[in-house]
XYZ file of C-alpha atoms in Angstrom:
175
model
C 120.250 124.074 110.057
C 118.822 127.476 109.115
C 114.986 126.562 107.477
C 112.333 129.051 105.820
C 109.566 128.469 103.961
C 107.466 129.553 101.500
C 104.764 127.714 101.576
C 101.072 128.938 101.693
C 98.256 126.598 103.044
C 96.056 125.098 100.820
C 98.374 125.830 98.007
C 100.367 123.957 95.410
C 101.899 124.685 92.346
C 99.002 124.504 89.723
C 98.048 128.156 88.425
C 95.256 129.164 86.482
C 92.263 130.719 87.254
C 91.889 129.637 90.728
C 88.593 127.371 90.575
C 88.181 123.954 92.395
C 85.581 121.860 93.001
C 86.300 119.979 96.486
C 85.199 116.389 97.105
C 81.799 117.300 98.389
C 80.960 118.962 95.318
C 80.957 121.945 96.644
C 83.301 124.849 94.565
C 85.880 127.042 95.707
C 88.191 130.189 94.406
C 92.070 129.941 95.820
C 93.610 132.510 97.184
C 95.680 135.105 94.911
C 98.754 133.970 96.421
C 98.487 130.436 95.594
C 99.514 131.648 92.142
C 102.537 134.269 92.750
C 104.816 131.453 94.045
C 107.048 131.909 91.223
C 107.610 135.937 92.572
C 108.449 134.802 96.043
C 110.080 132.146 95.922
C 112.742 134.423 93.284
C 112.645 136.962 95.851
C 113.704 134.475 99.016
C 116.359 132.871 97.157
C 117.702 135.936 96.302
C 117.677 137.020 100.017
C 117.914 133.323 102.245
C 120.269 132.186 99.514
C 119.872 128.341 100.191
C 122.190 125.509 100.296
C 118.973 123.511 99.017
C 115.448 124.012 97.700
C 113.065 121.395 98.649
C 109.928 121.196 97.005
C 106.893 119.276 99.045
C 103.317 119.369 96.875
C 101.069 118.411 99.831
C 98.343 118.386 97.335
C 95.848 115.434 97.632
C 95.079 115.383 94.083
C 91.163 115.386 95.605
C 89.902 118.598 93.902
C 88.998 118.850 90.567
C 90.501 122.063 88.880
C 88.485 124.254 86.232
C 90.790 124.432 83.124
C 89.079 126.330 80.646
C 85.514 125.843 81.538
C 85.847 121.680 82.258
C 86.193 120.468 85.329
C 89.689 118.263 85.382
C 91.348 116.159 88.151
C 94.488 113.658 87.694
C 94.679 111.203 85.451
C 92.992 113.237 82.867
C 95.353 113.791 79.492
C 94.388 117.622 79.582
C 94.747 117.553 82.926
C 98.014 115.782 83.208
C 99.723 118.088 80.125
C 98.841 121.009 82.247
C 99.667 119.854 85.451
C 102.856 118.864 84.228
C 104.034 122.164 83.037
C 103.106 123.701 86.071
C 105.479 121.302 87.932
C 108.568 122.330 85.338
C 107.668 126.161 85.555
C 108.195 125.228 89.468
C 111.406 123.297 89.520
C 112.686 125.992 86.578
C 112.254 128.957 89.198
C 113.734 126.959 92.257
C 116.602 125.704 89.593
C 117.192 129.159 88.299
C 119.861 130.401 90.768
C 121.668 127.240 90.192
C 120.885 125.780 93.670
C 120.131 121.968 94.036
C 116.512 120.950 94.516
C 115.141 117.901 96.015
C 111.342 117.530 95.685
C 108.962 114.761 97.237
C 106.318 112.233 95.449
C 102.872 112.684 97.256
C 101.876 109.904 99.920
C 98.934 107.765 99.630
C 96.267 109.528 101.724
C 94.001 106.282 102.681
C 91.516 105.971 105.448
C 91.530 109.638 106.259
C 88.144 111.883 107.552
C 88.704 114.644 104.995
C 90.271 113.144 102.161
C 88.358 110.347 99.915
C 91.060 107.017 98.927
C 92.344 108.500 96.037
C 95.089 106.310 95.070
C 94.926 106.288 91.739
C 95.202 110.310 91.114
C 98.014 109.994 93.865
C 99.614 107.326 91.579
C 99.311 110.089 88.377
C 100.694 112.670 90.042
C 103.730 111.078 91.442
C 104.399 109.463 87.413
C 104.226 113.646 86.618
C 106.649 114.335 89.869
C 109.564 111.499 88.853
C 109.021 112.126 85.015
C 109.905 115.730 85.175
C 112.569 115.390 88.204
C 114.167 112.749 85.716
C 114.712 115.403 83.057
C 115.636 118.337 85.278
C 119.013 118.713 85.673
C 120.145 119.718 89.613
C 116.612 117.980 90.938
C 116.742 115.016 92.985
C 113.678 112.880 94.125
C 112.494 112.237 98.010
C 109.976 109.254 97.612
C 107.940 110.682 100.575
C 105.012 108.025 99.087
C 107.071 104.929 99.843
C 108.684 106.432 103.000
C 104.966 106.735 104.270
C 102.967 103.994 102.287
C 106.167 101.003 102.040
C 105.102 98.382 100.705
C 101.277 99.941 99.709
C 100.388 99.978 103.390
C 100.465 103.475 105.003
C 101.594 103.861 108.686
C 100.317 105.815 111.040
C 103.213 106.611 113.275
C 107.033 106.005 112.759
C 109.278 105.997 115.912
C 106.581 106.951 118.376
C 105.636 109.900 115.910
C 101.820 110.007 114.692
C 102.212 110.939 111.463
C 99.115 112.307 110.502
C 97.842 113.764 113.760
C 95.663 116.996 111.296
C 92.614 115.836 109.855
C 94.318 113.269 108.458
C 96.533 115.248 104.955
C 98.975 116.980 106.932
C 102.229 115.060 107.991
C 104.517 115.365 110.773
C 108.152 114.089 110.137
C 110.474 115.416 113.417
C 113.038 114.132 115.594
């Protein structure tokens, strides 16, 4: 298996004009490249050519985003209607060469240092994630959130593996 990614830390799909206000209240501006994804990920298809596209939003859904001068987070209607086309635009640009896609719902991020419980904005993010992978043709769904969280309880380790070993967001999921 030949892997390469595109990812950028920090980063998910949501565009815009960059603004987030993190849990502590504190704000931040993302970085430029959190917003070109649709450029390079074109670009790598066009040179990796791959069998598969997987899509992975590690996104805690614990920021709030500034959409047009209001701060918005999950679960909001504005909020959701923008988020959601953000998450087409994505799949439409990793669909585009006619390569299958699989993308993941977002775990439960309970307990953690860094992140606050946050279930329900988890919850409204992954009804965005399987409502547009429903009506996107050539996307399949990974329910990363029940492989983590079965059963509404998250474990810590599968297999000897600790899971979350990074401040608590970040997963580890190896042989």
């Amino acid at each position: 298996v030949e892997v390469t990614s595109e990812a950028v830390i920090a980063c998910g799909v949501a565009r815009g004009n960059g603004r987030v206000k993190l849990p502590d209240g504190s704000t931040a501006t993302e970085a430029a490249e959190c917003h070109d994804w649709n450029g390079r990920w074109g670009a790598e298809m066009d040179s990796f050519r791959p069998d598969l596209n997987l899509l992975v939003v590690g996104w805690a859904g614990n920021t709030q985003r500034d959409l047009d001068g209001t701060w918005r987070a999950p679960c909001d209607p504005v909020f959701d209607r923008w988020y959601e086309g953000e998450v087409r635009d994505a799949l439409a640009v990793l669909t585009s060469r006619g390569t299958p896609v699989a993308m993941t719902t977002a775990p439960y991020y309970r307990g953690t240092k860094t992140v606050p419980d946050n279930d329900a904005k988890i919850d409204c993010l992954n009804t965005i994630y399987r409502r547009v992978i429903a009506e996107t043709p050539g996307v399949s769904l990974i329910d990363l959130a029940t492989y983590v969280c079965p059963d509404g309880q998250c474990r810590t380790e599968q297999d000897g593996i600790t899971l979350r070993p990074s401040r608590g967001t970040h997963l580890v999921l190896r042989q």
